[in-house]
Coordinates of C-alpha atoms and ligand atoms in Angstrom, one line a residue:
X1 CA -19.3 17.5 -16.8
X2 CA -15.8 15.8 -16.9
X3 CA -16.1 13.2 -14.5
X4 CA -16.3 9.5 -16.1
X5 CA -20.1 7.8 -15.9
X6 CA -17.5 5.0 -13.7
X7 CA -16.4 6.4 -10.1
X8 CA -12.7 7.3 -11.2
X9 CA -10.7 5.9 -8.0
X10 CA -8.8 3.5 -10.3
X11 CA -5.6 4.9 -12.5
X12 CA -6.5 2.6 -15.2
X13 CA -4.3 1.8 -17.7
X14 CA -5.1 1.3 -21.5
X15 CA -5.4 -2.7 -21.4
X16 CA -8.9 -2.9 -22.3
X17 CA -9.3 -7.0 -21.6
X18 CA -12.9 -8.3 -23.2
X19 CA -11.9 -12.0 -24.2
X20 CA -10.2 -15.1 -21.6
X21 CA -8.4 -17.8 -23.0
X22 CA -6.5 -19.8 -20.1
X23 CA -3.8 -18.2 -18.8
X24 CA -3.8 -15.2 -21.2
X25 CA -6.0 -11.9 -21.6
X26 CA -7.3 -10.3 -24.8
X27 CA -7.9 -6.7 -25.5
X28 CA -10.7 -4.7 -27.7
X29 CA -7.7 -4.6 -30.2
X30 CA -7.0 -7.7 -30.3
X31 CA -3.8 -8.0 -28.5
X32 CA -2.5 -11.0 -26.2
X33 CA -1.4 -10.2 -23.1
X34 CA 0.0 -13.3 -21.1
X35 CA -1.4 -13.2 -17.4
X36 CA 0.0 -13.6 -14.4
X37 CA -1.6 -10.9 -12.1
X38 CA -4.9 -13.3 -12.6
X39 CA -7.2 -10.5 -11.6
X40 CA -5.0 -9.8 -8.4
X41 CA -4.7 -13.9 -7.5
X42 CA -8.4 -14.2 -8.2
X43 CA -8.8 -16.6 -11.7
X44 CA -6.6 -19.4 -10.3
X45 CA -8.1 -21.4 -12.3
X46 CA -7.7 -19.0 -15.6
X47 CA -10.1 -17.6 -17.9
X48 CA -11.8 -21.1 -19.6
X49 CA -12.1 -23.5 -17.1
X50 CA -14.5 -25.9 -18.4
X51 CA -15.6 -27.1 -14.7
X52 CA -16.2 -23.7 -13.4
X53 CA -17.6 -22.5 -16.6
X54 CA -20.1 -25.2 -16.9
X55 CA -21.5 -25.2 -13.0
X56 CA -22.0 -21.5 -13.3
X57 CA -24.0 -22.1 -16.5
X58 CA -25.9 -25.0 -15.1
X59 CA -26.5 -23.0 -12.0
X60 CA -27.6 -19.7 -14.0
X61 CA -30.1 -21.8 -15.8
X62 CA -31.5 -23.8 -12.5
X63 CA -31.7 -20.8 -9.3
X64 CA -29.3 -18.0 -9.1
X65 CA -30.8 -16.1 -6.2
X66 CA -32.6 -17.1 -2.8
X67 CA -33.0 -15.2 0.5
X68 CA -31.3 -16.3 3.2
X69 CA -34.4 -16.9 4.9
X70 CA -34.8 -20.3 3.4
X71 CA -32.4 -23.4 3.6
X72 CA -29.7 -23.4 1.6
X73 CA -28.6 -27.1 0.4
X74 CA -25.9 -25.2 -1.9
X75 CA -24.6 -23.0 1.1
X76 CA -24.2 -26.0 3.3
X77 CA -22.5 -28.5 0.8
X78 CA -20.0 -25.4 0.4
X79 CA -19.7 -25.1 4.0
X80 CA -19.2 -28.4 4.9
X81 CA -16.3 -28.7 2.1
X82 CA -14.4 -26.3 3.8
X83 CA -15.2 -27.4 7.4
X84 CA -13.8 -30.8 6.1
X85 CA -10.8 -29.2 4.7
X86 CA -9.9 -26.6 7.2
X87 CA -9.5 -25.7 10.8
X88 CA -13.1 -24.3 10.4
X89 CA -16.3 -25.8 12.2
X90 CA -18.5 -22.9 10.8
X91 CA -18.4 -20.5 7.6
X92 CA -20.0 -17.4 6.5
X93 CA -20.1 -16.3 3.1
X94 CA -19.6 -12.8 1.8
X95 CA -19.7 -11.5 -1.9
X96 CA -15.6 -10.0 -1.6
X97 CA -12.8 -9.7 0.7
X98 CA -13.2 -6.4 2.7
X99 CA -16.6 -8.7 3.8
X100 CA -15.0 -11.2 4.9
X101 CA -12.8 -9.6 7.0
X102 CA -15.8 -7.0 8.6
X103 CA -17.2 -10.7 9.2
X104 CA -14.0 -11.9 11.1
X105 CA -13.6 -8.6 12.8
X106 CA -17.3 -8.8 14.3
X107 CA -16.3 -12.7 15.0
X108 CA -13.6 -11.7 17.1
X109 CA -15.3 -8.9 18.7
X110 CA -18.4 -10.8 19.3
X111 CA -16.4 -13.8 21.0
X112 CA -15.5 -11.7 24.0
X113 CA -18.6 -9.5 24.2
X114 CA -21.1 -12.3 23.9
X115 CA -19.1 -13.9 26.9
X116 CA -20.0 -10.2 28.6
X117 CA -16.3 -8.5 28.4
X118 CA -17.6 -5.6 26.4
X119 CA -14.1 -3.8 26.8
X120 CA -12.3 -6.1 24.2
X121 CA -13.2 -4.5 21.1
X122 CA -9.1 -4.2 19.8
X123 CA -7.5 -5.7 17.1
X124 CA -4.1 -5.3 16.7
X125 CA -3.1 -5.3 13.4
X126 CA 0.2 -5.1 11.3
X127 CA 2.2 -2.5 9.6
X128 CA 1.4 -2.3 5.7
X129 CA -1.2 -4.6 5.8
X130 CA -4.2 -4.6 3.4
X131 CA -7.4 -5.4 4.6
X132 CA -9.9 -4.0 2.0
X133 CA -11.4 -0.7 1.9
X134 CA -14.8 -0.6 4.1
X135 CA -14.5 1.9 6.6
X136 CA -13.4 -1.4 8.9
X137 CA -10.7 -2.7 6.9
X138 CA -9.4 0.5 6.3
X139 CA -8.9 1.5 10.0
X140 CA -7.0 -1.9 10.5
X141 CA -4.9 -0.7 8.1
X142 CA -2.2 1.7 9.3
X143 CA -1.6 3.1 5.6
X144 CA -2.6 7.1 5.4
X145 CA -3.0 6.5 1.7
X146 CA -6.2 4.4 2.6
X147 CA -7.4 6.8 5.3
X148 CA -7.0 10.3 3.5
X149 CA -10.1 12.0 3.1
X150 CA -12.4 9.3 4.9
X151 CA -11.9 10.2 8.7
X152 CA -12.9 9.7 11.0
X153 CA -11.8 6.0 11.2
X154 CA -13.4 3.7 13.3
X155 CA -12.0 3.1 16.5
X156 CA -10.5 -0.4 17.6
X157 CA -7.2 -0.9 16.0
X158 CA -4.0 -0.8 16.8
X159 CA -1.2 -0.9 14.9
X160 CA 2.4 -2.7 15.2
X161 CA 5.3 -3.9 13.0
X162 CA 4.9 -6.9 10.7
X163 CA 7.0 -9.7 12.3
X164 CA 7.8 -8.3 15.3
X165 CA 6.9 -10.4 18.1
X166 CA 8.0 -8.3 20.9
X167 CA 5.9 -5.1 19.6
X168 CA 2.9 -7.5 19.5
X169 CA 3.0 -8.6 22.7
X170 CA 3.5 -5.2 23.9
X171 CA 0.7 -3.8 22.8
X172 CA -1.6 -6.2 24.2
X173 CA -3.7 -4.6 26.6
X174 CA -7.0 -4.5 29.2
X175 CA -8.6 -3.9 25.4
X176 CA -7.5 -6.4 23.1
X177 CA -9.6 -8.5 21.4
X178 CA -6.7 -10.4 19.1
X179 CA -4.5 -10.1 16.3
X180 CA -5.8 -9.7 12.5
X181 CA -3.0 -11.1 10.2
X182 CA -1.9 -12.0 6.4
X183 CA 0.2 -14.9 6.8
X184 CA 2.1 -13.0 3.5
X185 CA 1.4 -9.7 3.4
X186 CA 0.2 -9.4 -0.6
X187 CA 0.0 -5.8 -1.3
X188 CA 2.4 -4.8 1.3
X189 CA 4.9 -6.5 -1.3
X190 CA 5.0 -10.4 -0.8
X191 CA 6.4 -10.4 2.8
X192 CA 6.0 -13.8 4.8
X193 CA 5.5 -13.7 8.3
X194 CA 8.3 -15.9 10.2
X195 CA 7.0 -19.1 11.5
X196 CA 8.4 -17.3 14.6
X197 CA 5.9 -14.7 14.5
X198 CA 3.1 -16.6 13.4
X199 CA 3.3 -19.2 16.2
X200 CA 4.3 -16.5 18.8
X201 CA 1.0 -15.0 17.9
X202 CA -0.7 -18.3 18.2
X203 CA 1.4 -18.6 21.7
X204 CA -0.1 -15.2 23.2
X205 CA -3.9 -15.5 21.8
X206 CA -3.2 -19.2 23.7
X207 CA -1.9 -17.2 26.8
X208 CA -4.9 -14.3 26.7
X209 CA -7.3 -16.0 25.7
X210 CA -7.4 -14.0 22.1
X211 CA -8.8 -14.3 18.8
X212 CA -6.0 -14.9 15.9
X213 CA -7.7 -13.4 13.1
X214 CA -5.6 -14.1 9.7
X215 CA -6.6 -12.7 6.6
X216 CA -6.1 -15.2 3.9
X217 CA -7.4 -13.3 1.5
X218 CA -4.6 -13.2 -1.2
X219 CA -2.7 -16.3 0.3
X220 CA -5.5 -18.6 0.4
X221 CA -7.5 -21.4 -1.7
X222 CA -4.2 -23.4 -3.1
X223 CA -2.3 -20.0 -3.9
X224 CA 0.8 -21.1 -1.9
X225 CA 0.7 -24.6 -2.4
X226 CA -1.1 -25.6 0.4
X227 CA -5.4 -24.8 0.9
X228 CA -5.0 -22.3 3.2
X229 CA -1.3 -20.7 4.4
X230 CA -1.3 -20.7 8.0
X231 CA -0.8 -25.0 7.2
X232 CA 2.6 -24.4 6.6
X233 CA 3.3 -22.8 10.0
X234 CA 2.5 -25.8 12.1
X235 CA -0.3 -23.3 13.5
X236 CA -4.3 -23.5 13.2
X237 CA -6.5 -19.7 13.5
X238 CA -9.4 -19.1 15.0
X239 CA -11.0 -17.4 12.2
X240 CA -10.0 -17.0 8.6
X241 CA -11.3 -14.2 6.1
X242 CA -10.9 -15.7 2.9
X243 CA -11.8 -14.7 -0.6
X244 CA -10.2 -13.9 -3.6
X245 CA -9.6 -17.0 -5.6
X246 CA -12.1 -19.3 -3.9
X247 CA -14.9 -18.3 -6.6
X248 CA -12.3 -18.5 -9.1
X249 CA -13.3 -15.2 -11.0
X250 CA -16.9 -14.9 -9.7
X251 CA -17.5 -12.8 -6.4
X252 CA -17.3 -15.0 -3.1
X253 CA -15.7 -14.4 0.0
X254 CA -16.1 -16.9 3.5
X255 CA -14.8 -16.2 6.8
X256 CA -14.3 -19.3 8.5
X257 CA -14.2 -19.8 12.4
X258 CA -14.3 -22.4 15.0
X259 CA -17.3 -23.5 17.1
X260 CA -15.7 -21.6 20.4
X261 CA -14.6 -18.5 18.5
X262 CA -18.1 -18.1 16.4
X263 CA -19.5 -18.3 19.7
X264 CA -20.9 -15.0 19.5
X265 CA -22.5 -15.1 15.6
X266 CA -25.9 -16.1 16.3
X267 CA -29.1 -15.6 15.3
X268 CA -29.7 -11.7 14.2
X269 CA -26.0 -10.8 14.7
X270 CA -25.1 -11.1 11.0
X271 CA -26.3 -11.0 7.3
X272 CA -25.9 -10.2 3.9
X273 CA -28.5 -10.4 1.1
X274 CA -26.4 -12.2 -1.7
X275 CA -23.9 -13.9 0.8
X276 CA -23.7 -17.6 0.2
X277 CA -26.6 -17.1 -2.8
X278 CA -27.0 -20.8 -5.0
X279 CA -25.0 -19.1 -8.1
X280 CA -21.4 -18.4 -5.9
X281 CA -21.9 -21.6 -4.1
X282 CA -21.7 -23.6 -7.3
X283 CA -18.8 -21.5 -8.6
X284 CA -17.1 -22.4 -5.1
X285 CA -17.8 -25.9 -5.5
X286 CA -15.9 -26.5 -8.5
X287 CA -13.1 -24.2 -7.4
X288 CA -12.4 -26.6 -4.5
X289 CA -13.2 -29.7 -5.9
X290 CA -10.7 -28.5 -8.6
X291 CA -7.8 -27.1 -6.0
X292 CA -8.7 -29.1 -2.2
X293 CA -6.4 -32.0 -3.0
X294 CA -3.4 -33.3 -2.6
X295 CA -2.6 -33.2 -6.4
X296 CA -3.5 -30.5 -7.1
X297 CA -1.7 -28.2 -4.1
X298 CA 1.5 -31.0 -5.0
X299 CA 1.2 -29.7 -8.3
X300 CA 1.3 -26.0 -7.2
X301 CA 4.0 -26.1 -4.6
X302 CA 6.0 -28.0 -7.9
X303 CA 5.2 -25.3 -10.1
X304 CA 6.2 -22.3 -8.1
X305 CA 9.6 -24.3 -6.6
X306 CA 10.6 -24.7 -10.2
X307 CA 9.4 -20.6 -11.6
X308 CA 11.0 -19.0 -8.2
X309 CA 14.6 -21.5 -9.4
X310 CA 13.9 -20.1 -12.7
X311 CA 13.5 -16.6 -11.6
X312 CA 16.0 -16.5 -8.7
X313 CA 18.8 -17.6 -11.6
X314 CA 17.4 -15.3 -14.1
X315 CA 17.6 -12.3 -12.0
X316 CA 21.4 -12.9 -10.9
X317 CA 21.9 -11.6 -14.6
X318 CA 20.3 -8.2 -13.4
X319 CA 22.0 -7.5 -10.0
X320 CA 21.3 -3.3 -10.7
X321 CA 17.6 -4.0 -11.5
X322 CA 16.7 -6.9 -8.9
X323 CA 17.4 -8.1 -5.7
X324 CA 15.5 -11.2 -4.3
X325 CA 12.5 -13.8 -4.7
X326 CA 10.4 -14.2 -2.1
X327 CA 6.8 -15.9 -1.5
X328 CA 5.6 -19.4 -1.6
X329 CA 3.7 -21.3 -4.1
X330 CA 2.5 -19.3 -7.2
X331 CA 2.3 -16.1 -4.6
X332 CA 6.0 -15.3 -6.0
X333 CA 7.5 -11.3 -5.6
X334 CA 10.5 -10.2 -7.1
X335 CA 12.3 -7.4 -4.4
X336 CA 13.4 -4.7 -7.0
X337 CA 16.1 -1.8 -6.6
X338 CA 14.6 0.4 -8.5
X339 CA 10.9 1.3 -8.6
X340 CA 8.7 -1.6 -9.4
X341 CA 6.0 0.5 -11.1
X342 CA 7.5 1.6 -14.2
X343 CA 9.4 -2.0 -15.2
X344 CA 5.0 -3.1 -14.3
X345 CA 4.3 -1.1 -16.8
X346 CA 7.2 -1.4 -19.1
X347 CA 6.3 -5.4 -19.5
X348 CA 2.7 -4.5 -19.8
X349 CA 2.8 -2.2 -22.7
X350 CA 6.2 -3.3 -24.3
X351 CA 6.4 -7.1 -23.8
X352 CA 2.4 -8.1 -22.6
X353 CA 3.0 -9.5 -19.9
X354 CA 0.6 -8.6 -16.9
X355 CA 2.5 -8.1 -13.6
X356 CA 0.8 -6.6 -10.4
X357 CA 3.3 -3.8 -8.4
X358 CA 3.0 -4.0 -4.5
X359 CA 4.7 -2.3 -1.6
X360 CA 8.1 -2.6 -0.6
X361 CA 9.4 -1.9 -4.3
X362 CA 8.3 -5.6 -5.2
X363 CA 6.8 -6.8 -8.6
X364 CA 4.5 -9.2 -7.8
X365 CA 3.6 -12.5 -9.9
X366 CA 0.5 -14.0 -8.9
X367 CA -0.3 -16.8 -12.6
X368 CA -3.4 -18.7 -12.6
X369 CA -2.4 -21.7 -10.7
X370 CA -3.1 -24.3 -13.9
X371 CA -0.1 -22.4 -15.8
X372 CA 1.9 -25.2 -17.6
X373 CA 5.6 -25.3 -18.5
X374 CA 4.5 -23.3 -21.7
X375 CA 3.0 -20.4 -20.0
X376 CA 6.1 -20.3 -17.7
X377 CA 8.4 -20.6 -20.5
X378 CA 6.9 -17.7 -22.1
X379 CA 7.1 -15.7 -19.2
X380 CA 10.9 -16.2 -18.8
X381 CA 11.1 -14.9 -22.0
X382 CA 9.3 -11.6 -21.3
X383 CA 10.8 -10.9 -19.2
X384 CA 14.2 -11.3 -19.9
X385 CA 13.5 -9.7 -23.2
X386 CA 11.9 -6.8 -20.6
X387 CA 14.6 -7.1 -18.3
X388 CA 17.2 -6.5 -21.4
X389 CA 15.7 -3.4 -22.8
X390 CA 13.9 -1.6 -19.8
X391 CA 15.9 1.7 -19.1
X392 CA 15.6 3.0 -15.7
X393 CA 13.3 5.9 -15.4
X394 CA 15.7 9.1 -14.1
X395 CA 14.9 9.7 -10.9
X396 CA 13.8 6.5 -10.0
Ligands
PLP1 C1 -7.8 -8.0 -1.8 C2 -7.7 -8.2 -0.4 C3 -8.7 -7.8 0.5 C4 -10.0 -7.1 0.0 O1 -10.7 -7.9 -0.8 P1 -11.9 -7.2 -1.7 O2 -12.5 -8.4 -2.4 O3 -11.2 -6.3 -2.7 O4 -12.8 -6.6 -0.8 C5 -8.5 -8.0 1.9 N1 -7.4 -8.6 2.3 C6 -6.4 -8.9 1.5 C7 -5.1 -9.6 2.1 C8 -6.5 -8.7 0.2 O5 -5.4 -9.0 -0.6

């Protein structure tokens, strides 16, 4: 037998992490790696948090586990946090993204087909998105990478370029349910959406009477400097799929919605048998009573202004290897002119420093979101030190 006892779908590399210790990783072998991929923008609160530690321990030790069948005074403290900070009247919690957004894609279906217009069953979704990889979140994605080998795909998408307006509201038809899109496109390689777009998109569900769907599951809980993204557009959704960094390293996902657009989630239309189980709920807790304040999301939009001046000087010394910052927050990409994978890799294994490679030839940075000036200082110097003795792959 030569396959691996674990599924090998992942090209893992030989970073074998067993230890946290804030903002850095340690391997079987005792190496230090200095983190800023943060589990893919999921340990925003880095690896030895004493408040998230602690109300998982307490938690473990009281009730980790109850059906849904039975109140929940965890699930609605949780619930009512984020209804209080958000556009949300109503949540549903999932165990991972690709949930949440199945969750927000029945939401949106279900808003128009409760109502009795079964024909709008249509997302239209955006070029190089990621959406997770159920058989759902894969079909909203237009990537063939995703889809190869797994057809057929599930009907109900439709697919159009990222930021463009005028392709969005052409392909609005008797079918369309809404839109379903990241207000920065993470994996697709850091890419904002212009406020234009956004609010356009906010303009024509307003006009059609459609469901804007964003995925937040990357951009959300404090990653950008603000609770959720779509706050600095001037715009509010009518559902959210969030995720990610909102258990802070343990698995929770939410998709939030508003009374009229969760009009269709009632009784019997929905479930899942750890969603929203005591044990996430308390890890959620003390990620947002850590992160929902001003403070806090003052303290990350400071942070990131003052690493993207840092890196936006630092790369003007590298005009062959790099070619702009982009992002917001601590959800910061560096646009390279050469492949991003290998430099990933080079800093990795040369300099450790953990890095996260994304479309659009972008390196992505994505720090826990209590980094200090120490952590950031020791980043500039790997990768300057990376940046001065990385040789381009030929070929690349
Ligand atoms: C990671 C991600 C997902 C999927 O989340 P999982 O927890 O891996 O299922 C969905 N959408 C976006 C934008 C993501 O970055």
């Amino acid at each position: 037998m030569s396959i691996t006892p674990l599924m090998p779908v992942y090209p893992r590399c030989g970073v074998r992490p067993v230890e946290g210790d804030n903002c850095h990783l340690i391997d079987e072998d005792g190496t230090r790696y200095l983190d800023f991929a943060a589990g893919i923008a999921v340990n925003l609160l880095g690896h030895s948090h004493p408040g998230l530690i602690g109300a998982i321990q307490e938690q473990a030790a009281k009730l980790m586990h109850v059906s849904n069948l039975y109140g929940s005074p965890q699930g609605e403290e949780l619930a009512q946090k984020l209804v209080d900070t958000t556009f949300a009247d109503t949540v549903f919690f999932t165990n991972s993204g690709a949930e949440a957004v199945e969750c927000a894609i029945k939401t949106a279906r279900a808003y128009h087909q409760h109502a009795g217009d079964e024909n709008k069953f249509e997302l239209i979704t955006f070029n190089n998105a990621f959406h997770g990889r159920t058989m759902a979140t894969i079909s909203a994605s237009n990537q063939e990478k995703m889809h190869k080998g797994f057809n057929p795909l599930l009907p109900g998408f439709k697919y159009v370029d990222f930021n463009d307006l005028e392709g969005a509201k052409a392909a609005i038809g008797p079918n369309t349910a809404g839109f379903l899109v990241e207000p920065i496109q993470g994996e697709g390689g850091i890419r904002p959406a212009t406020p234009e777009f956004l609010q356009g998109l906010r303009q024509l569900c307003d006009e059609h009477d459609l469901m804007l769907v964003l995925d937040e599951v990357q951009c959300g809980v404090a990653r950008t400097g603000t609770f959720y993204a779509y706050e600095q557009y001037g715009i509010e959704p009518d559902i959210v799929a969030s995720a990610k960094g909102i258990g802070g390293g343990f698995p929770l996902g939410a998709c939030l919605a508003t009374e009229k657009a969760a009009r269709g989630m009632v009784i019997g239309t929905h479930g899942s048998t750890y969603g929203g189980n005591p044990l996430a709920m308390a890890a959620g807790m003390a990620v947002m009573n850590t992160v929902a304040n001003d403070e806090f999301l003052g303290q990350v939009r400071a942070k990131g202004e003052r690493l993207r001046a840092r890196l936006e000087q630092f790369i003007g010394n590298y005009p062959d290897l790099f070619e702009s910052v982009r992002g917001a927050g601590l959800m910061l990409g560096i646009k390279m002119k050469v492949e991003p994978r290998p430099f990933m890799v080079h800093l990795r294994d040369n300099h450790q420093l953990l890095t996260v490679a994304a479309g659009d030839s972008t390196l992505r940075l994505l720090p826990p979101l209590v980094i200090e000036d120490a952590e950031m200082d020791e980043f500039i110097e790997k990768l300057s030190a990376g940046a001065a003795d990385f040789e381009v792959p030929t070929g690349s």
